[in-house]
DNA sequence: ATTAATATACTGGAAAACCAGTAGAAAAAA
DNA sequence: TTTTTTCTACTGGTTTTCCAGTATATTAAT
């Protein structure tokens, strides 16, 4: 059942295999991935590298469909790598790989254009599914990764102090870069009142200046 | 084969079909989706609704695996619906549906927790794949949707004045709510220097206070 | 009807930000 | 190597924010 090289089915037909490049500074991981993928005729591991520089050089001349990219390379960090690779070869699908899942890094990598993210404890099935999905141009993020991302998001939008309507309004105006006096004029109230609101806002947001106030407000999409 | 309740296969076992709820105010679309999905035994369309209220009422008592949710409902807008649905039933996977792809709305819906987004010109294969992926807890965003999202991102980060490395660094620190003196101490430079950088930043960003500076910086994802 | 929350407004003083102009040293680009 | 950019630093003065209180009229909520 698994020995048949040519098995066409209606939906998932498998033209030529997906060419994959593995980039990881840990040889053990490389071998592990190769083994896991060797069973599957839909995937062909083309070669591998253990650092960023060699990878980029290789990509000058050759191309692959999908890159399994470890986040922790010795020479160039993962976030930067994604940018450099896509700069060179915009069509390559990059699948981030990491043992741990640090939300900020994952977020940055997504921003830079990775198509998916896998933890290294992924099963063979997950691995193949992920490769196949990103090869088709879709995203793939493992359940655990999603959970971590969701956590970081919910943390972002959690404990947002409830602002009164007036406070929200004034916060928006502050964020627009308007001065206390301008706001006061606009709202037909005393500048001192605006000041008080600003202070209350800062207290509620637990910050000590308007800068942080606005940063938080913008980030939490309060305005 | 389909009558057997227990059929385990190694990889793609198809327990019971994925139960799907269609929510769209356009009957034509509903029928179209039903037809497209009727061919596939892995998907079972449970029922459909043409507005948000009925959908939410239904979900009080019953549950489905995946909801195909149109963005333009007559009573409740799509973004709001996602929030309301997930509030009630956090485990339901929502797949956004829309004829056009408005970046801002898509972004908001993603933020609110949709697992995927499909344009209405999707093929049957895409549709089934999307449903299957989100049912498994993965994300699915069609190629076209991704392109639109990428565009909106690049637009966000365009015409950003080029900041020097030092300026970027200091901007980040300012946005963190640190005072000039703190920054100076951290960077082992004079507060006056920090001041100069701040001024240059404001000039480059064409604003007249730190508030606007940070707002723009955060919005354009410079930091 | 009473309590609680919200929006309003003030004083007065310390700290920080903002503005305008100048200028030398170091690093990068030509 | 010369030029340009970037990073550094200063003077001196104005404006704004920030802090710590206090207090009253108007709304909501109980």
Coordinates of C-alpha atoms in Angstrom, one line a residue, chain A residues 11 111 115 125 129 133 136-143 146 153 174-179 209 211-212 214-215 218-219 221, chain B residues 10-11 111 115 125 129 133 136-143 146 174-179 209 211-212 214-215 218-219 221:
Chain A
X11 CA -8.5 15.7 -4.9
X111 CA 5.0 39.6 10.1
X115 CA 3.8 30.7 6.0
X125 CA 1.6 13.7 9.9
X129 CA 0.5 18.3 6.3
X133 CA -0.4 23.2 3.1
X136 CA -0.1 25.1 -1.7
X137 CA 0.2 28.7 -0.5
X138 CA -1.8 28.3 2.6
X139 CA -0.9 29.0 6.2
X140 CA -0.1 26.3 8.7
X141 CA 0.2 26.9 12.4
X142 CA 0.1 24.0 14.8
X143 CA -2.5 23.9 17.5
X146 CA -2.0 28.9 17.9
X153 CA -3.1 38.2 22.1
X174 CA -4.4 63.0 22.9
X175 CA -3.3 60.2 20.6
X176 CA -4.1 62.5 17.7
X177 CA -1.3 64.6 19.1
X178 CA -3.5 67.4 20.2
X179 CA -2.4 69.5 23.2
X209 CA 3.3 59.5 30.9
X211 CA 3.7 58.3 25.6
X212 CA 3.0 54.9 27.2
X214 CA -0.9 56.2 23.7
X215 CA 1.3 53.2 23.0
X218 CA -3.0 52.1 20.1
X219 CA -1.8 48.6 20.7
X221 CA -7.0 49.2 19.7
Chain B
X10 CA -3.7 5.3 9.9
X11 CA -3.6 8.8 8.7
X111 CA -8.1 39.4 15.4
X115 CA -9.8 30.5 11.7
X125 CA -11.5 21.8 -3.5
X129 CA -9.7 21.9 2.2
X133 CA -8.1 22.5 7.9
X136 CA -8.5 20.3 12.6
X137 CA -7.7 23.5 14.3
X138 CA -5.4 25.0 11.6
X139 CA -5.7 28.3 9.8
X140 CA -6.8 28.6 6.3
X141 CA -6.4 31.7 4.2
X142 CA -6.8 31.6 0.5
X143 CA -4.0 32.8 -1.7
X146 CA -3.1 36.5 1.7
X174 CA 10.4 56.5 24.0
X175 CA 7.4 54.4 23.1
X176 CA 8.2 52.2 26.1
X177 CA 7.4 55.2 28.1
X178 CA 10.9 55.9 29.2
X179 CA 12.0 59.4 29.9
X209 CA 5.0 66.0 20.1
X211 CA 2.3 61.5 21.5
X212 CA 1.8 61.6 17.7
X214 CA 4.4 57.1 19.2
X215 CA 1.0 56.7 17.6
X218 CA 3.1 51.9 16.7
X219 CA 0.6 52.1 13.8
X221 CA 4.7 48.8 13.1

